[in-house]
Coordinates of C-alpha atoms in Angstrom, one line a residue:
Chain P
M64 CA -1.5 23.8 -29.5
L65 CA 1.5 21.9 -28.2
E66 CA 5.0 23.0 -29.3
A67 CA 7.9 21.0 -28.0
R68 CA 11.2 22.6 -29.0
N69 CA 14.4 20.6 -28.9
I70 CA 13.8 18.7 -25.7
V71 CA 16.9 17.2 -24.2
K72 CA 16.9 14.9 -21.2
T73 CA 19.7 12.8 -19.8
F74 CA 19.3 10.5 -16.8
N75 CA 22.1 9.7 -14.4
T76 CA 24.4 12.3 -16.0
G77 CA 28.1 11.6 -15.3
T78 CA 27.6 8.0 -14.1
V79 CA 28.1 4.6 -15.8
N80 CA 24.3 4.4 -16.1
E81 CA 24.1 7.7 -18.1
K82 CA 21.2 7.5 -20.5
K83 CA 20.5 10.1 -23.1
A84 CA 16.7 9.5 -23.1
L85 CA 15.7 12.5 -25.3
K86 CA 18.2 14.0 -27.8
G87 CA 16.5 17.1 -29.1
V88 CA 12.9 16.2 -29.7
S89 CA 10.8 18.8 -31.5
L90 CA 7.1 18.4 -32.2
T91 CA 4.3 20.8 -33.1
L92 CA 0.7 19.6 -32.7
H93 CA -2.3 21.4 -34.1
D94 CA -5.7 21.7 -32.6
G95 CA -7.5 18.4 -32.8
D96 CA -4.4 16.3 -33.8
F97 CA -4.7 12.8 -32.5
V98 CA -1.1 11.5 -32.8
T99 CA 0.0 7.9 -32.1
V100 CA 3.5 7.4 -31.0
I101 CA 5.4 4.1 -31.6
G102 CA 9.0 3.0 -31.1
G103 CA 11.0 0.2 -29.6
N104 CA 11.7 -0.2 -25.9
G105 CA 13.8 2.7 -24.6
A106 CA 13.0 4.8 -27.6
G107 CA 12.0 7.7 -25.4
K108 CA 8.2 7.6 -25.9
S109 CA 7.2 7.6 -22.3
T110 CA 10.0 9.9 -21.4
F111 CA 8.7 12.4 -24.0
L112 CA 5.3 12.3 -22.5
N113 CA 6.7 12.7 -19.0
A114 CA 8.7 15.7 -20.2
I115 CA 5.5 17.3 -21.4
A116 CA 3.8 16.5 -18.1
G117 CA 6.6 17.8 -16.1
V118 CA 7.4 14.7 -14.0
W119 CA 11.0 16.2 -13.8
P120 CA 12.6 19.3 -15.4
V121 CA 14.1 18.9 -18.9
D122 CA 17.8 19.7 -19.4
E123 CA 17.2 21.8 -22.5
G124 CA 14.4 22.9 -24.7
Q125 CA 11.0 24.5 -24.3
I126 CA 7.4 23.2 -24.0
I127 CA 4.7 25.6 -25.1
I128 CA 1.0 24.9 -24.8
D129 CA -1.5 27.3 -26.3
G130 CA 1.2 29.9 -26.6
K131 CA 2.1 29.6 -23.0
N132 CA 5.6 28.6 -22.1
I133 CA 5.2 25.9 -19.4
T134 CA 8.8 24.7 -19.3
K135 CA 9.3 25.9 -15.8
F136 CA 5.9 24.9 -14.4
P137 CA 5.9 22.2 -11.8
E138 CA 3.9 19.0 -12.6
H139 CA 0.8 20.0 -10.6
K140 CA 0.6 23.3 -12.4
R141 CA 0.9 21.8 -15.8
A142 CA -2.0 19.5 -14.9
A143 CA -4.3 22.4 -15.6
F144 CA -3.6 21.9 -19.3
L145 CA -3.2 18.1 -19.4
G146 CA -5.2 15.0 -19.0
R147 CA -3.1 11.9 -18.4
V148 CA -3.7 8.2 -18.4
F149 CA -0.9 5.8 -17.4
Q150 CA 0.0 2.3 -18.4
D151 CA -0.6 0.9 -14.9
P152 CA -4.3 1.0 -14.0
M153 CA -3.2 1.5 -10.3
N154 CA -1.5 4.8 -11.1
G155 CA -4.4 6.8 -12.4
T156 CA -6.9 6.6 -9.5
A157 CA -6.9 6.8 -5.7
A158 CA -7.7 3.3 -4.6
S159 CA -8.9 4.0 -1.1
M160 CA -11.3 6.8 -2.3
G161 CA -14.7 6.3 -3.8
I162 CA -15.5 6.5 -7.5
E163 CA -17.3 9.8 -7.1
E164 CA -14.5 11.2 -4.9
N165 CA -12.0 10.4 -7.6
L166 CA -14.1 12.1 -10.2
A167 CA -14.5 15.1 -7.9
L168 CA -10.7 15.4 -7.6
A169 CA -10.4 15.3 -11.4
F170 CA -13.3 17.9 -11.8
R171 CA -11.1 20.4 -9.8
R172 CA -8.0 20.0 -12.0
G173 CA -6.6 23.4 -12.6
S174 CA -8.6 25.2 -9.9
R175 CA -7.5 26.1 -6.4
R176 CA -8.6 23.6 -3.7
T177 CA -10.5 25.5 -1.1
L178 CA -12.5 24.7 2.0
K179 CA -15.7 24.3 0.0
V180 CA -17.3 20.9 0.2
G181 CA -15.3 18.4 -1.8
I182 CA -18.2 17.1 -3.9
T183 CA -21.6 18.8 -4.4
N184 CA -24.9 17.1 -5.2
S185 CA -25.2 18.7 -8.7
E186 CA -21.8 17.1 -9.4
R187 CA -23.1 13.7 -8.4
T188 CA -25.8 14.0 -11.0
L189 CA -23.2 14.9 -13.6
Y190 CA -21.0 12.0 -12.7
K191 CA -23.9 9.6 -12.7
D192 CA -24.7 10.7 -16.3
T193 CA -21.2 10.5 -17.4
L194 CA -20.6 7.1 -15.8
S195 CA -23.8 5.6 -17.3
R196 CA -22.5 6.4 -20.7
L197 CA -19.5 4.1 -20.1
G198 CA -21.9 1.2 -19.9
L199 CA -19.9 -0.5 -17.2
G200 CA -22.6 -0.2 -14.5
L201 CA -20.4 2.1 -12.4
Q202 CA -23.2 4.7 -12.0
S203 CA -24.8 2.5 -9.4
R204 CA -21.6 2.1 -7.4
M205 CA -20.6 5.8 -7.0
T206 CA -19.4 5.5 -3.5
S207 CA -17.6 2.2 -3.9
K208 CA -13.8 2.3 -3.4
V209 CA -11.9 2.4 -6.7
G210 CA -9.6 -0.3 -5.3
L211 CA -12.4 -2.8 -5.7
L212 CA -12.7 -2.2 -9.5
S213 CA -11.0 -4.3 -12.2
G214 CA -8.0 -3.0 -14.2
G215 CA -10.2 -2.2 -17.2
Q216 CA -12.8 -0.4 -15.1
R217 CA -10.1 1.6 -13.4
Q218 CA -8.5 2.6 -16.8
A219 CA -11.9 3.6 -18.2
L220 CA -12.5 5.7 -15.0
T221 CA -9.0 7.3 -15.4
L222 CA -9.8 8.2 -19.0
L223 CA -13.0 9.8 -17.8
M224 CA -11.2 11.7 -15.1
A225 CA -8.6 12.9 -17.6
T226 CA -11.2 14.3 -19.9
L227 CA -13.9 15.4 -17.4
K228 CA -12.4 18.8 -17.5
Q229 CA -11.5 19.5 -21.1
P230 CA -7.7 19.2 -21.3
K231 CA -5.7 21.2 -23.8
L232 CA -3.8 18.0 -24.5
L233 CA -4.5 14.4 -23.6
L234 CA -1.5 12.2 -22.8
L235 CA -2.1 8.4 -23.1
D236 CA 1.0 6.4 -22.1
E237 CA 0.3 2.8 -23.4
H238 CA -2.9 3.0 -21.4
T239 CA -4.2 -0.3 -22.8
A240 CA -1.0 -2.3 -22.5
A241 CA -1.7 -3.8 -19.1
L242 CA -5.2 -5.0 -20.1
D243 CA -6.4 -8.2 -21.7
P244 CA -7.1 -7.9 -25.4
K245 CA -10.9 -7.6 -25.1
T246 CA -10.8 -5.0 -22.4
A247 CA -8.0 -3.2 -24.2
K248 CA -10.2 -2.9 -27.3
K249 CA -13.1 -1.5 -25.2
V250 CA -10.9 1.1 -23.6
L251 CA -9.4 2.0 -26.9
D252 CA -12.9 2.4 -28.5
L253 CA -13.9 4.6 -25.6
T254 CA -10.7 6.6 -26.1
Q255 CA -11.6 7.3 -29.7
E256 CA -15.1 8.2 -28.8
I257 CA -14.1 10.7 -26.2
V258 CA -11.4 12.3 -28.3
N259 CA -13.8 12.6 -31.2
N260 CA -16.7 13.9 -29.2
Q261 CA -14.7 16.5 -27.3
H262 CA -12.4 17.4 -30.2
L263 CA -9.4 16.7 -28.1
T264 CA -5.7 17.0 -29.1
A265 CA -4.0 13.8 -28.0
L266 CA -0.7 12.0 -27.9
M267 CA -1.1 8.2 -27.6
V268 CA 1.9 5.9 -27.0
T269 CA 1.2 2.4 -28.2
H270 CA 3.1 -0.9 -28.8
N271 CA 0.5 -2.0 -31.3
M272 CA 1.3 -1.0 -34.8
K273 CA -2.1 -1.7 -36.2
D274 CA -3.7 0.5 -33.6
A275 CA -1.1 3.2 -34.4
I276 CA -2.1 3.1 -38.0
Q277 CA -5.9 2.9 -37.6
I278 CA -6.3 5.4 -34.8
G279 CA -5.7 9.1 -35.1
N280 CA -4.7 11.4 -37.9
R281 CA -1.0 11.4 -37.5
L282 CA 1.8 8.9 -36.5
I283 CA 5.3 9.5 -35.2
M284 CA 8.0 6.9 -34.7
M285 CA 10.7 7.4 -32.1
H286 CA 14.1 5.8 -31.9
E287 CA 16.9 6.4 -29.4
G288 CA 15.5 9.6 -28.1
Q289 CA 14.6 11.1 -31.5
I290 CA 11.6 11.3 -33.8
I291 CA 12.6 9.4 -36.9
Y292 CA 9.3 9.4 -38.8
D293 CA 6.3 11.7 -38.8
V294 CA 3.4 11.0 -41.1
A295 CA -0.1 12.4 -41.3
G296 CA -3.4 12.4 -43.3
E297 CA -3.9 10.2 -46.4
E298 CA -0.3 9.0 -46.3
K299 CA -0.8 7.6 -42.8
K300 CA -4.1 6.0 -43.6
A301 CA -2.5 4.1 -46.5
L302 CA 0.3 2.7 -44.2
R303 CA 0.7 -1.0 -43.5
V304 CA 2.5 -2.6 -40.7
E305 CA 5.2 -3.8 -43.1
D306 CA 5.8 -0.1 -44.2
L307 CA 6.4 0.8 -40.6
L308 CA 8.9 -2.0 -40.1
R309 CA 10.8 -1.0 -43.3
K310 CA 10.7 2.7 -42.2
F311 CA 12.2 1.7 -38.9
E312 CA 15.0 -0.3 -40.5
E313 CA 15.8 2.5 -43.0
A314 CA 15.9 5.2 -40.3
S315 CA 17.7 3.2 -37.7
G316 CA 19.7 0.8 -39.7
E317 CA 18.6 -2.0 -37.4
E318 CA 16.3 -5.0 -37.6
F319 CA 13.0 -4.3 -36.0
A320 CA 12.2 -8.0 -35.9
N321 CA 13.9 -8.5 -32.6
D322 CA 11.6 -6.2 -30.8
R323 CA 8.7 -8.6 -30.5
M324 CA 6.5 -6.2 -28.7
M325 CA 6.2 -4.1 -31.8
L326 CA 4.6 -6.9 -33.7
A327 CA 1.9 -7.5 -31.2
K328 CA -1.5 -7.6 -32.9
Chain K
M1284 CA -8.8 -5.2 43.0
A1285 CA -9.8 -2.0 44.7
S1286 CA -6.5 -0.4 43.7
L1287 CA -7.2 -1.4 40.1
F1288 CA -10.7 0.2 40.1
N1289 CA -9.3 3.3 41.8
A1290 CA -6.8 3.6 39.0
L1291 CA -9.2 3.1 36.1
P1292 CA -10.7 6.6 35.9
G1293 CA -7.3 8.1 35.7
A1294 CA -6.3 5.6 33.1
A1295 CA -9.4 6.5 31.0
A1296 CA -8.5 10.2 31.3
Q1297 CA -4.9 9.6 30.2
G1298 CA -6.2 7.4 27.4
L1299 CA -8.5 10.1 26.2
I1300 CA -5.7 12.7 26.3
W1301 CA -3.4 10.4 24.3
G1302 CA -6.3 9.7 22.1
I1303 CA -6.1 13.2 20.7
M1304 CA -2.4 12.6 20.0
A1305 CA -3.3 9.2 18.4
I1306 CA -5.7 11.0 16.0
G1307 CA -2.8 13.2 15.0
V1308 CA -0.7 10.2 14.3
Y1309 CA -3.6 8.7 12.3
L1310 CA -3.6 11.7 10.0
T1311 CA 0.0 11.2 9.0
Y1312 CA 0.3 7.4 9.3
R1313 CA -3.0 6.4 7.7
I1314 CA -4.1 9.4 5.6
L1315 CA -0.7 10.7 4.3
D1316 CA 1.1 7.4 4.5
I1317 CA 4.0 8.9 6.4
A1318 CA 5.4 7.6 9.7
D1319 CA 6.0 11.0 11.3
L1320 CA 8.5 10.8 14.3
T1321 CA 8.2 14.5 14.9
V1322 CA 5.5 13.7 17.5
D1323 CA 8.0 12.5 20.1
G1324 CA 9.3 16.1 20.2
S1325 CA 6.2 18.1 19.4
F1326 CA 4.2 16.4 22.2
C1327 CA 6.6 17.9 24.7
T1328 CA 6.7 21.2 22.8
G1329 CA 2.9 21.4 23.3
G1330 CA 3.2 20.7 27.0
A1331 CA 6.1 23.1 27.5
V1332 CA 4.5 26.0 25.6
C1333 CA 1.2 25.5 27.5
I1334 CA 2.8 25.3 31.0
M1335 CA 5.1 28.2 30.3
L1336 CA 2.3 30.4 28.9
M1337 CA 0.1 29.6 31.9
L1338 CA 2.9 30.3 34.4
G1339 CA 3.3 33.6 32.5
G1340 CA -0.3 34.4 33.3
Q1341 CA -2.3 33.3 30.3
N1342 CA -5.5 31.4 30.7
A1343 CA -5.7 27.7 29.9
W1344 CA -7.4 28.2 26.5
A1345 CA -5.0 30.8 25.3
A1346 CA -2.1 28.6 26.4
M1347 CA -3.5 25.6 24.6
F1348 CA -4.0 27.6 21.5
G1349 CA -0.3 28.7 21.7
A1350 CA 0.7 25.0 22.1
I1351 CA -1.3 24.1 18.9
L1352 CA 0.5 26.9 17.0
A1353 CA 3.9 25.7 18.3
G1354 CA 3.0 22.1 17.3
M1355 CA 2.1 23.3 13.8
A1356 CA 5.4 25.0 13.5
T1357 CA 7.2 21.7 14.3
G1358 CA 5.2 20.0 11.6
L1359 CA 6.2 22.8 9.2
A1360 CA 9.8 22.2 10.0
T1361 CA 9.5 18.4 9.3
G1362 CA 7.5 19.3 6.2
I1363 CA 10.2 21.6 4.9
F1364 CA 12.9 19.0 5.6
H1365 CA 10.8 16.4 3.7
T1366 CA 9.5 18.3 0.7
F1367 CA 11.8 21.3 0.1
M1368 CA 15.0 19.4 1.1
G1369 CA 13.9 16.0 -0.1
I1370 CA 14.8 14.2 3.1
P1371 CA 12.9 10.9 3.6
A1372 CA 9.9 11.5 5.9
I1373 CA 11.1 9.2 8.7
L1374 CA 14.6 10.9 8.8
A1375 CA 13.0 14.4 8.5
G1376 CA 10.9 13.6 11.6
I1377 CA 13.8 12.3 13.5
L1378 CA 15.8 15.4 12.8
T1379 CA 13.0 17.7 14.0
Q1380 CA 12.5 15.5 17.0
L1381 CA 16.2 15.8 18.0
G1382 CA 16.3 19.5 17.4
L1383 CA 13.1 19.9 19.5
Y1384 CA 14.9 18.5 22.5
S1385 CA 17.0 21.6 22.7
V1386 CA 14.0 23.9 21.8
N1387 CA 11.9 22.3 24.5
L1388 CA 14.7 22.8 27.1
K1389 CA 15.0 26.5 26.0
I1390 CA 11.2 27.0 26.2
M1391 CA 11.1 25.7 29.8
G1392 CA 14.5 27.0 30.8
K1393 CA 15.2 23.6 32.5
A1394 CA 14.2 20.0 32.1
N1395 CA 11.0 20.2 34.1
Q1396 CA 8.5 22.9 34.9
A1397 CA 5.7 22.3 37.4
I1398 CA 2.4 24.1 37.7
N1399 CA 0.4 24.2 40.9
V1400 CA -3.2 23.1 40.5
D1401 CA -4.2 25.3 43.5
K1402 CA -2.7 28.5 42.1
F1403 CA -3.6 28.2 38.5
D1404 CA -6.9 27.7 36.7
L1405 CA -6.2 24.4 34.9
L1406 CA -8.7 23.0 32.5
V1407 CA -7.8 19.4 33.3
S1408 CA -6.0 17.7 36.2
L1409 CA -5.6 14.4 37.9
R1410 CA -7.3 16.1 40.8
F1411 CA -10.4 16.7 38.7
I1412 CA -11.3 13.0 38.3
K1413 CA -13.3 12.4 41.4
N1414 CA -15.4 14.6 43.7
V1415 CA -15.8 17.4 41.2
P1416 CA -18.9 18.7 39.4
F1417 CA -19.5 16.6 36.3
V1418 CA -18.8 19.5 33.9
N1419 CA -15.4 20.0 35.5
N1420 CA -14.5 16.4 35.3
T1421 CA -11.4 15.9 33.2
I1422 CA -12.8 12.8 31.5
F1423 CA -15.9 14.8 30.4
I1424 CA -13.9 17.8 29.2
V1425 CA -11.5 15.8 27.1
A1426 CA -14.3 13.6 25.7
V1427 CA -16.1 16.8 24.5
L1428 CA -12.9 18.1 23.1
I1429 CA -12.3 14.9 21.1
V1430 CA -15.8 14.9 19.7
V1431 CA -15.4 18.6 18.6
L1432 CA -12.0 17.8 17.0
I1433 CA -13.4 14.8 15.2
L1434 CA -16.3 16.9 13.9
I1435 CA -13.9 19.5 12.6
L1436 CA -11.6 16.9 11.0
Y1437 CA -14.6 15.1 9.5
W1438 CA -15.7 18.4 7.9
F1439 CA -12.1 19.3 6.8
F1440 CA -11.4 15.9 5.1
G1441 CA -14.7 16.3 3.1
T1442 CA -13.6 19.7 1.7
E1443 CA -11.7 20.1 -1.6
L1444 CA -8.5 20.8 0.3
G1445 CA -9.0 17.8 2.6
C1446 CA -9.7 15.5 -0.3
S1447 CA -6.5 16.7 -1.9
L1448 CA -4.6 15.5 1.2
R1449 CA -6.3 12.1 1.1
A1450 CA -5.5 11.8 -2.6
T1451 CA -1.8 12.7 -1.9
G1452 CA -1.5 10.0 0.7
C1453 CA -3.2 7.4 -1.4
N1454 CA -1.5 8.0 -4.8
D1455 CA 0.7 11.0 -5.1
K1456 CA 1.4 10.4 -8.8
M1457 CA -2.3 10.6 -9.5
A1458 CA -2.7 13.6 -7.2
R1459 CA -0.1 15.6 -9.1
A1460 CA -1.7 14.6 -12.5
Q1461 CA -5.0 16.0 -11.1
G1462 CA -3.2 19.3 -10.3
I1463 CA -2.7 18.8 -6.6
N1464 CA 0.4 20.3 -5.0
T1465 CA 1.5 17.2 -3.2
D1466 CA 4.3 18.9 -1.3
F1467 CA 1.9 21.5 0.0
A1468 CA -0.6 18.8 1.0
R1469 CA 2.1 16.9 2.9
V1470 CA 3.3 20.0 4.8
L1471 CA -0.3 20.9 5.6
G1472 CA -1.0 17.4 6.9
L1473 CA 2.2 17.4 9.0
M1474 CA 1.2 20.7 10.5
L1475 CA -2.3 19.6 11.3
S1476 CA -1.1 16.4 12.8
N1477 CA 1.5 18.0 15.0
G1478 CA -0.9 20.7 16.1
L1479 CA -3.1 18.0 17.5
V1480 CA -0.2 16.2 19.1
A1481 CA 0.9 19.4 20.8
L1482 CA -2.6 20.0 22.0
A1483 CA -2.5 16.5 23.6
G1484 CA 0.9 17.4 25.2
A1485 CA -0.7 20.6 26.5
L1486 CA -3.5 18.7 28.1
L1487 CA -1.2 16.0 29.6
G1488 CA 1.1 18.8 31.0
Q1489 CA -1.9 20.3 32.8
Y1490 CA -3.2 16.9 33.8
Q1491 CA 0.0 15.7 35.5
G1492 CA 0.8 19.2 36.7
F1493 CA 4.2 19.5 35.0
A1494 CA 5.9 19.5 31.6
D1495 CA 9.0 17.4 31.3
V1496 CA 11.5 17.3 28.5
N1497 CA 11.1 13.5 28.3
M1498 CA 7.3 13.5 28.3
G1499 CA 7.0 12.7 24.6
R1500 CA 9.5 9.8 24.5
G1501 CA 7.9 6.9 22.6
A1502 CA 4.8 9.0 21.8
I1503 CA 4.8 7.7 18.3
V1504 CA 4.6 4.1 19.6
I1505 CA 1.7 4.9 21.8
G1506 CA 0.0 6.7 18.9
L1507 CA 0.5 3.7 16.6
A1508 CA -0.7 1.3 19.3
A1509 CA -3.9 3.3 19.6
V1510 CA -4.4 3.5 15.9
I1511 CA -3.9 -0.3 15.5
I1512 CA -6.0 -1.3 18.6
G1513 CA -8.7 1.1 17.4
E1514 CA -8.7 -0.5 13.9
A1515 CA -8.5 -4.0 15.2
L1516 CA -11.4 -3.6 17.7
F1517 CA -13.7 -1.2 15.8
G1518 CA -12.6 -1.5 12.2
K1519 CA -15.3 -3.9 11.3
I1520 CA -18.0 -1.7 12.8
F1521 CA -16.8 1.8 12.1
H1522 CA -16.5 2.5 8.3
N1523 CA -17.3 6.2 8.3
F1524 CA -14.3 8.4 8.6
G1525 CA -15.5 10.2 11.7
F1526 CA -16.2 7.0 13.5
R1527 CA -12.8 5.6 12.5
L1528 CA -11.2 8.6 14.3
L1529 CA -13.4 7.9 17.3
G1530 CA -12.2 4.3 17.1
V1531 CA -8.6 5.5 17.3
A1532 CA -9.5 7.6 20.4
L1533 CA -11.2 4.5 22.0
G1534 CA -8.1 2.4 21.0
S1535 CA -6.0 4.8 23.1
I1536 CA -8.3 4.3 26.1
V1537 CA -8.1 0.6 25.7
Y1538 CA -4.3 0.8 25.6
Y1539 CA -4.2 2.7 28.9
L1540 CA -6.7 0.4 30.6
V1541 CA -4.7 -2.6 29.5
L1542 CA -1.5 -0.9 30.7
Q1543 CA -3.2 -0.3 34.1
I1544 CA -4.2 -3.9 34.4
V1545 CA -0.7 -5.1 33.5
I1546 CA 0.7 -2.8 36.2
W1547 CA -1.8 -4.1 38.6
L1548 CA -0.8 -7.6 37.8
G1549 CA 2.6 -6.7 39.1
I1550 CA 4.9 -6.5 36.0
D1551 CA 8.1 -4.5 36.5
P1552 CA 7.2 -1.0 35.2
D1553 CA 10.7 -0.7 33.7
L1554 CA 9.6 -3.3 31.1
L1555 CA 6.5 -1.4 30.0
K1556 CA 8.1 0.4 27.1
L1557 CA 9.7 -2.8 25.8
L1558 CA 6.3 -4.5 26.0
S1559 CA 4.6 -1.7 24.2
A1560 CA 7.2 -1.8 21.4
L1561 CA 6.9 -5.5 21.0
V1562 CA 3.1 -5.4 20.9
V1563 CA 3.1 -2.6 18.3
A1564 CA 5.7 -4.5 16.2
F1565 CA 3.6 -7.6 16.3
F1566 CA 0.5 -5.7 15.0
L1567 CA 2.4 -3.8 12.4
G1568 CA 3.6 -7.2 11.0
I1569 CA 0.1 -8.6 10.6
P1570 CA -0.6 -7.0 7.1
T1571 CA 2.7 -8.4 5.8
W1572 CA 1.9 -11.9 7.2
K1573 CA -1.6 -11.7 5.8
A1574 CA -0.3 -10.8 2.3
R1575 CA 2.4 -13.5 2.5
Y1576 CA 0.5 -16.4 4.0
M1577 CA -3.2 -15.7 3.2
K1578 CA -4.5 -15.0 -0.2
G1579 CA -6.4 -11.9 -1.2
G1580 CA -6.3 -10.0 2.1
L1581 CA -8.4 -6.8 2.1
A1582 CA -5.2 -4.9 2.8
D1583 CA -4.0 -5.8 -0.7
I1584 CA -7.2 -4.8 -2.5
L1585 CA -7.3 -1.4 -0.8
G1586 CA -3.6 -0.9 -1.2
K1587 CA -3.4 0.2 2.4
G1588 CA -1.9 -1.0 5.6
K1589 CA 1.5 -1.5 4.0
G1590 CA 4.5 0.8 4.3
R1591 CA 5.8 2.2 1.1

């Protein structure tokens, strides 16, 4: 499915602010893998996701999706393979466009944008059905501007947009971190439901260790631009938060305790 | 008073012509969220190309079509500066505008080219305001043109391609994540916008009977003024995209009518550009003041009306 080979990325090369964000990250995902990604601030989690999404070119390494080398593809071409949800609810949708218009944009991910009508009536029916399954009442506000929705609603909508067209890989970059706990749980439940129903392959960055353990079938821990721990299956299910903390200390030789975010329930 | 009333039809005609240019500015400023200063140059390019083609024996429609193509080329230049070369949009527009000064001189061969309304078959002219058959009246012709243009734009921005332009202007990160080539969208938007601006220049060239290398000076300010006046006066009534474009065109007419009244009141015409600049600056400041001193302005919620 996804093969990332020895990805290297350095920001501000040759300046005092030089930051080696990714130091040779390799990861192979199999069909249907749902991988949670944890690590401290600056570990390279988001950078890794951005490398896959093609936000900027990587310095070294290759990214292969479904046997296709997409390393040289610009961001908008890679979008044909990827569904993405960002941390900031403002980032995933177009605020001044309607709900149905946003969905219509997402429905055309990977196809050429032509002079055909931007949203057909049969699509509207499809969107209405899909929205009503969210249970947020959005199906009756199809033409409302997305800017009028709450953060949780926008994030749920973004999730829907990311998966409306089956992506080869779903990238979730702390997509619940900006939401209140109750809404975060709702969006997380929805995420699991969609990933399971559509048998998606997904990478989910999270700051919440409990979520990282409970959700998905595989967990990776990153530290200083490298993957320091990779666990799957039964072994992952048996993990406890304390195990993760110890693993981190072993691998990094540092105390995890000072990274409060990681302990968030 | 009589002099004012005599001047009003002319002001309305000019307002309509500048309205087309203002719609072009609306496309970049409001839809793509770019302040495109190319227009100061491309407006004149449109006028110059149209007048020269007509002097060369082309009919008015062919000459205007040529002007539109030339305007789109200027938008392409700014688009390439901006996307391919990564130059900030404002600077890219200024560069094109400066370069166009030379290009426009070369197109015309000198700073000013006149066209005689008696010898050439002009589509619009300040002579065709009064005492002409209704269908030949400049106000009628430009009004019809505007309605047709708005219909075309309304259709276009409802297509897949048009929606991708709107998404790019609204949230380019999201647009790319949804597979939209945002660079292409920006270049296309700049080309469309400057094509319209050049068409307005072509019409004004015919209307006033000459093209002048300085005819586009400050065009961006007039365009912005029309956009702002249109939104302030009609924003509450016109929600539909097509009507908003119409509001912009009407805003341009209001601008010219007010200008005419100010002139009639006896203000020194030398001060008009200063006045325009100050008025536009004032209105551009309103969203910021609203956000700073009033809570929960609609501008915040929609994430619009602010520069980025």
